Coordinates of C-alpha atoms and ligand atoms in Angstrom, one line a residue:
M1 CA 71.2 119.3 74.4
I2 CA 71.0 115.5 74.6
P3 CA 73.8 114.1 72.4
L4 CA 72.6 112.3 69.2
I5 CA 74.3 109.1 70.3
P6 CA 74.5 109.2 74.1
T7 CA 77.3 107.5 76.0
R8 CA 76.0 104.4 77.8
I9 CA 77.2 102.6 80.9
L10 CA 77.7 99.1 79.6
G11 CA 78.7 97.7 83.0
M12 CA 79.8 98.6 86.5
G13 CA 81.7 97.1 89.4
S14 CA 82.8 98.1 92.8
F15 CA 85.1 97.0 95.6
V16 CA 85.5 97.7 99.3
P17 CA 88.3 96.1 101.3
P18 CA 86.9 93.5 103.8
N19 CA 88.3 95.2 106.9
C20 CA 85.5 97.3 108.2
V21 CA 86.0 99.5 111.3
D22 CA 82.9 100.7 113.2
N23 CA 82.7 103.9 115.2
T24 CA 83.2 102.2 118.5
E25 CA 86.4 100.6 117.4
L26 CA 87.6 104.0 116.1
S27 CA 86.9 105.6 119.4
K28 CA 89.6 103.4 120.9
R29 CA 92.1 105.1 118.6
V30 CA 91.0 108.8 118.7
D31 CA 89.0 110.9 121.1
T32 CA 85.6 110.4 119.6
S33 CA 82.4 108.4 120.1
D34 CA 79.9 106.4 118.1
E35 CA 77.2 109.0 119.2
W36 CA 79.1 112.0 117.8
I37 CA 80.0 110.4 114.5
R38 CA 76.5 108.9 114.0
T39 CA 74.6 112.1 114.8
R40 CA 76.9 114.5 113.0
T41 CA 77.6 112.5 109.9
G42 CA 75.3 109.4 109.7
I43 CA 78.5 107.2 109.3
L44 CA 78.5 103.9 111.2
E45 CA 81.5 102.2 109.8
R46 CA 84.1 102.4 107.0
C47 CA 86.4 99.9 105.2
I48 CA 90.1 100.3 105.4
A49 CA 92.5 98.7 103.0
E50 CA 95.5 96.6 104.1
D51 CA 98.9 98.2 104.3
D52 CA 100.1 96.4 101.2
Q53 CA 97.0 97.3 99.2
A54 CA 97.3 100.4 97.0
T55 CA 94.7 102.4 95.1
S56 CA 95.4 100.5 91.9
D57 CA 94.7 97.2 93.7
L58 CA 91.3 98.5 94.7
A59 CA 90.7 99.8 91.2
F60 CA 91.7 96.5 89.7
E61 CA 89.0 94.6 91.7
A62 CA 86.3 97.0 90.7
S63 CA 87.4 97.1 87.1
V64 CA 87.4 93.3 86.7
S65 CA 83.8 93.3 87.9
A66 CA 82.9 96.1 85.6
I67 CA 84.5 94.5 82.5
R68 CA 82.7 91.2 83.3
D69 CA 79.4 93.0 83.8
A70 CA 79.8 95.0 80.6
D71 CA 80.6 91.7 78.7
V72 CA 83.3 93.4 76.7
R73 CA 86.6 91.9 75.8
P74 CA 89.5 93.6 77.5
E75 CA 91.0 94.4 74.0
E76 CA 87.9 96.4 73.2
I77 CA 88.9 99.0 75.9
D78 CA 90.9 101.8 74.3
L79 CA 90.9 104.4 77.1
V80 CA 91.4 104.2 80.8
I81 CA 90.8 107.1 83.2
V82 CA 91.3 106.8 86.9
A83 CA 89.9 109.6 89.1
T84 CA 91.8 109.7 92.4
I85 CA 93.5 111.9 94.9
T86 CA 95.4 109.0 96.4
P87 CA 97.4 107.6 93.4
D88 CA 99.8 104.7 94.1
M89 CA 102.6 107.3 93.6
A90 CA 103.0 110.8 92.3
F91 CA 103.8 109.4 88.9
P92 CA 103.3 107.3 86.7
A93 CA 99.5 107.6 86.7
T94 CA 97.5 104.9 88.5
A95 CA 95.6 104.4 85.2
C96 CA 98.9 103.1 83.6
L97 CA 99.4 100.7 86.5
L98 CA 95.8 99.5 86.2
Q99 CA 96.1 99.0 82.5
H100 CA 99.1 96.7 83.1
K101 CA 97.4 94.8 85.9
L102 CA 94.3 94.2 83.8
G103 CA 96.3 93.1 80.8
L104 CA 94.7 95.7 78.6
G105 CA 96.2 96.9 75.3
K106 CA 98.7 99.7 75.1
V107 CA 95.9 102.2 75.1
A108 CA 95.6 105.8 76.4
C109 CA 95.7 106.1 80.2
F110 CA 95.6 109.0 82.5
D111 CA 94.6 110.0 86.0
L112 CA 92.1 112.8 86.7
E113 CA 92.2 114.8 89.9
A114 CA 89.0 116.5 90.9
A115 CA 88.8 115.0 94.4
C116 CA 85.3 113.7 95.3
S117 CA 83.9 115.0 92.0
G118 CA 86.5 113.0 90.1
F119 CA 84.4 110.2 88.8
L120 CA 81.7 112.5 87.4
Y121 CA 84.4 114.7 85.8
A122 CA 85.9 111.6 84.3
L123 CA 82.6 110.5 82.8
D124 CA 82.3 114.0 81.2
V125 CA 85.8 113.7 79.8
A126 CA 85.2 110.2 78.6
D127 CA 82.0 111.2 76.9
G128 CA 83.8 114.0 75.0
M129 CA 86.6 111.7 74.0
L130 CA 84.1 109.0 72.8
A131 CA 82.2 111.7 70.9
S132 CA 85.4 112.7 69.0
G133 CA 85.2 109.3 67.4
R134 CA 88.9 108.6 68.3
Y135 CA 88.0 106.3 71.1
S136 CA 85.2 103.7 71.3
C137 CA 85.2 102.1 74.8
A138 CA 86.4 103.6 78.0
L139 CA 87.1 102.2 81.5
V140 CA 86.3 105.0 84.0
V141 CA 87.3 104.4 87.6
G142 CA 87.0 106.3 90.9
A143 CA 89.4 104.7 93.4
E144 CA 90.8 105.9 96.7
K145 CA 92.9 104.7 99.6
M146 CA 91.9 107.6 101.8
S147 CA 93.3 105.9 104.8
S148 CA 96.8 106.5 103.4
I149 CA 96.4 110.3 103.7
L150 CA 94.4 110.6 106.9
D151 CA 95.9 112.0 110.0
W152 CA 94.9 109.3 112.5
E153 CA 95.5 111.9 115.3
D154 CA 92.9 114.4 113.9
R155 CA 89.5 113.3 115.0
T156 CA 87.8 116.1 112.9
T157 CA 88.8 114.3 109.7
C158 CA 89.9 110.6 110.2
V159 CA 86.4 109.5 111.3
L160 CA 84.9 110.6 108.0
F161 CA 86.6 108.7 105.2
G162 CA 87.0 105.1 103.9
D163 CA 88.7 103.2 101.1
A164 CA 86.9 101.9 98.0
A165 CA 86.8 101.8 94.2
G166 CA 84.0 101.9 91.7
A167 CA 84.3 101.4 87.9
A168 CA 82.2 101.8 84.8
V169 CA 82.7 100.7 81.2
V170 CA 81.3 103.3 78.9
S171 CA 80.8 103.4 75.2
K172 CA 78.5 104.9 72.5
K173 CA 77.8 101.4 71.2
G174 CA 75.9 98.8 73.2
K175 CA 73.2 98.7 75.8
G176 CA 72.9 100.3 79.3
P177 CA 71.9 103.5 81.1
E178 CA 72.4 106.6 79.0
L179 CA 74.4 109.6 80.1
L180 CA 72.3 112.5 79.0
G181 CA 74.2 115.5 80.2
F182 CA 77.0 116.9 82.4
Q183 CA 77.6 120.0 84.5
C184 CA 81.1 120.5 85.9
G185 CA 82.5 123.5 87.7
A186 CA 85.2 124.6 90.2
D187 CA 86.1 127.6 92.4
G188 CA 89.9 127.6 93.1
S189 CA 89.9 130.7 95.3
D190 CA 90.5 129.0 98.6
P191 CA 92.4 125.7 98.3
S192 CA 93.1 125.5 102.0
L193 CA 89.5 124.6 102.7
L194 CA 90.3 121.0 101.9
H195 CA 93.9 120.1 100.9
K196 CA 97.0 118.0 101.5
P197 CA 99.7 120.7 101.5
G198 CA 102.9 118.6 101.6
G199 CA 104.6 116.6 99.0
G200 CA 104.0 118.8 95.9
S201 CA 106.2 121.4 94.3
R202 CA 105.0 124.1 96.7
M203 CA 106.1 122.2 99.7
P204 CA 108.3 119.2 98.9
A205 CA 108.7 116.6 101.5
T206 CA 111.3 117.4 104.2
S207 CA 111.7 116.0 107.7
E208 CA 110.1 119.3 108.9
T209 CA 107.0 118.9 106.7
I210 CA 106.6 115.3 108.0
L211 CA 107.0 116.5 111.7
K212 CA 104.4 119.2 111.0
R213 CA 102.0 116.5 109.6
E214 CA 101.7 118.4 106.3
H215 CA 101.3 115.2 104.3
F216 CA 97.8 114.5 105.7
L217 CA 94.4 115.7 104.6
K218 CA 93.3 119.0 106.3
M219 CA 89.8 120.4 106.2
N220 CA 87.7 123.2 107.3
G221 CA 84.6 121.0 107.8
R222 CA 82.1 123.8 108.6
E223 CA 82.9 125.8 105.5
I224 CA 83.0 122.7 103.2
F225 CA 79.6 121.7 104.6
K226 CA 78.1 125.1 103.6
S227 CA 79.7 125.2 100.2
A228 CA 78.8 121.5 99.5
V229 CA 75.1 122.2 99.8
R230 CA 75.2 125.4 97.8
V231 CA 77.3 124.1 94.9
M232 CA 75.5 120.8 94.6
E233 CA 72.1 122.6 94.5
R234 CA 73.4 125.0 91.9
A235 CA 74.9 122.2 89.7
V236 CA 71.7 120.2 89.8
R237 CA 69.5 123.2 88.9
E238 CA 71.9 124.3 86.1
L239 CA 72.0 120.8 84.7
L240 CA 68.2 120.5 84.7
D241 CA 67.8 124.0 83.2
K242 CA 70.1 123.0 80.3
H243 CA 67.8 120.1 79.6
S244 CA 64.5 122.0 80.2
M245 CA 63.7 119.6 83.0
N246 CA 62.6 120.0 86.6
M247 CA 63.1 118.0 89.8
K248 CA 59.6 116.3 89.5
E249 CA 61.0 114.5 86.4
V250 CA 63.9 113.1 88.4
D251 CA 63.3 109.7 90.1
H252 CA 66.6 109.3 91.9
V253 CA 69.4 111.4 93.2
I254 CA 72.7 109.7 93.9
P255 CA 74.8 112.2 95.7
H256 CA 78.4 112.1 96.9
Q257 CA 78.4 110.2 100.2
A258 CA 80.0 112.7 102.6
N259 CA 77.5 113.4 105.4
A260 CA 73.9 112.5 105.8
R261 CA 73.2 116.1 107.0
I262 CA 74.6 117.5 103.8
V263 CA 72.3 115.1 101.8
E264 CA 69.3 116.2 104.0
S265 CA 70.0 119.9 103.5
L266 CA 70.4 119.3 99.7
A267 CA 67.0 117.5 99.6
Q268 CA 65.4 120.4 101.4
R269 CA 66.9 123.0 99.2
L270 CA 65.9 121.1 96.0
E271 CA 62.5 120.4 97.6
V272 CA 62.8 116.7 96.9
P273 CA 61.6 114.0 99.3
I274 CA 64.6 112.4 101.0
E275 CA 63.4 109.0 99.8
K276 CA 64.6 109.9 96.3
F277 CA 68.2 110.0 97.5
F278 CA 70.3 106.9 97.5
C279 CA 72.7 106.7 100.5
N280 CA 75.2 104.1 101.6
L281 CA 77.5 106.4 103.6
D282 CA 76.5 104.7 106.8
K283 CA 78.5 101.6 105.7
Y284 CA 81.4 103.1 103.8
G285 CA 81.9 106.8 104.9
N286 CA 83.2 109.2 102.4
T287 CA 85.2 107.3 99.8
S288 CA 86.0 110.5 97.7
A289 CA 86.1 109.7 94.0
A290 CA 84.8 106.1 94.6
S291 CA 81.7 107.4 96.4
V292 CA 79.4 107.9 93.5
P293 CA 80.3 104.8 91.4
L294 CA 80.1 102.7 94.6
A295 CA 76.6 104.1 95.4
I296 CA 75.3 103.5 91.8
D297 CA 76.7 100.0 91.7
Q298 CA 75.1 99.1 95.1
G299 CA 71.8 100.8 94.1
R300 CA 71.6 98.9 90.9
K301 CA 72.5 95.6 92.6
E302 CA 69.7 96.2 95.0
K303 CA 67.4 96.9 92.0
K304 CA 66.6 100.5 93.2
F305 CA 66.7 101.9 89.7
T306 CA 64.2 100.8 87.0
T307 CA 64.9 100.9 83.3
G308 CA 63.7 104.3 81.9
E309 CA 63.9 106.1 85.2
V310 CA 65.9 109.4 85.4
G311 CA 68.7 109.9 87.9
I312 CA 71.0 112.7 88.8
L313 CA 74.5 112.0 90.1
V314 CA 76.0 114.9 92.0
A315 CA 79.2 115.5 93.8
F316 CA 81.5 118.1 95.3
G317 CA 85.0 118.0 96.5
A318 CA 88.4 119.7 97.2
G319 CA 89.1 122.4 94.7
L320 CA 86.4 123.2 95.3
T321 CA 85.0 121.2 92.4
W322 CA 81.5 120.1 91.7
S323 CA 79.8 118.0 89.0
A324 CA 76.3 116.7 88.2
T325 CA 75.4 114.1 85.6
L326 CA 72.0 113.3 84.2
V327 CA 71.3 109.6 83.5
R328 CA 68.5 107.6 82.2
F329 CA 68.6 104.1 83.6
Ligands
LIG401 O1 84.1 115.2 100.3 C1 84.2 116.4 100.9 C2 84.7 116.1 102.3 N1 84.2 116.9 103.4 C3 83.0 117.0 103.9 O2 82.0 116.7 103.3 C4 82.9 117.5 105.2 C5 81.8 118.5 105.4 N2 81.7 118.9 106.8 C6 81.1 118.1 107.7 O3 80.6 117.0 107.3 C7 81.0 118.5 109.1 O4 81.3 119.9 109.2 C8 81.8 117.7 110.1 C9 81.2 116.3 110.2 C10 83.3 117.6 109.6 C11 81.8 118.4 111.4 O5 80.5 118.5 111.9 P1 80.1 119.9 112.6 O6 78.7 119.8 113.1 O7 80.3 121.0 111.5 O8 81.0 120.0 113.8 P2 82.1 121.2 114.1 O9 83.3 121.1 113.2 O10 81.3 122.4 114.3 O11 82.6 120.7 115.6 C12 81.7 120.7 116.7 C13 82.4 120.1 117.9 C14 83.8 120.8 118.1 O12 84.0 120.9 119.5 P3 83.7 122.4 120.2 O13 84.7 123.3 119.5 O14 82.3 122.7 119.9 O15 84.1 122.1 121.6 C15 84.8 119.7 117.6 O16 86.0 119.8 118.2 O17 82.7 118.7 117.7 C16 84.1 118.5 118.0 N3 84.5 117.3 117.1 C17 84.4 116.0 117.5 N4 84.0 115.5 118.7 C18 84.0 114.1 118.8 C19 85.0 117.4 115.9 N5 85.2 116.1 115.4 C20 84.8 115.3 116.4 C21 84.9 113.9 116.6 N6 84.4 113.4 117.8 N7 85.3 113.0 115.6

């Protein structure tokens, strides 16, 4: 099952806006408390972009670092995929805006929308496109300005999310961690579990939709919590089965950073010590598609992953979507 020539991560980068807001500060804005947020989620603070900063600006900063880290020339990149649910605008794609900002060639660019699983979906898609031989070097980005779609009057959601971007340069030529396998899935039976209903073709923007706050993220937190644990466990087990591996052979799990209790439940269900899980959600909250690349980038900068070790990246998100990726550092 392992591809003959695996795709490798040649370099990575990430960016969080400097304005960090802790729980106590947030509790001045909405009816919440540091104690509630900390004990129910593990989040202590999150970073919020400036009003004039859009998702492509966050993506740009992360991409510049990733391209530098990969030591590739910008003209070598011939594919750009941006995973996001908070594009700069409905169209054109944020990937096209990013291409221009970075001064890349007139190469293929598109956005991919799989919510918090988006970055891992994008790695899977990039791997397939590289395997076709028609592309040789891809910039894969997960970037979100979640603060732009949060209802700052809804304490059940606004305390959970933050803004960030993470980027990877991937290719089948060169050196770096190998992507050994992918497992993506989705269940579209109940979109209302986590959605932003307004602004699409089903509910175009009107003054009424704005008054009803339909342009903000809405979530059934309890149901998402239960599904998250179930689908991430299944994705990890299916991925390992495909590769005739077991959890004992996995050194690190880098999960989507939504809630510390979700991570603990996943660890219990997979019967893996929590120490194997890399978490940074205390600092950044849930940054959706940016969450996994931001975590990998931070982990590698802290030298948590040793060459040759095996990791599983796993995420879930609106859709519901889920995705797991096997990596050898
Ligand atoms: O990337 C995917 C994104 N989504 C997620 O990963 C979210 C998954 N779900 C969760 O993380 C959890 O369900 C939440 C953190 C959202 C909520 O935690 P919970 O333990 O499931 O709380 P709950 O929704 O059952 O609410 C418990 C109580 C409620 O009050 P009552 O009805 O018991 O009186 C809420 O109104 O907590 C109240 N509450 C709050 N209180 C203070 C909800 N949000 C807050 C808040 N501050 N921010």
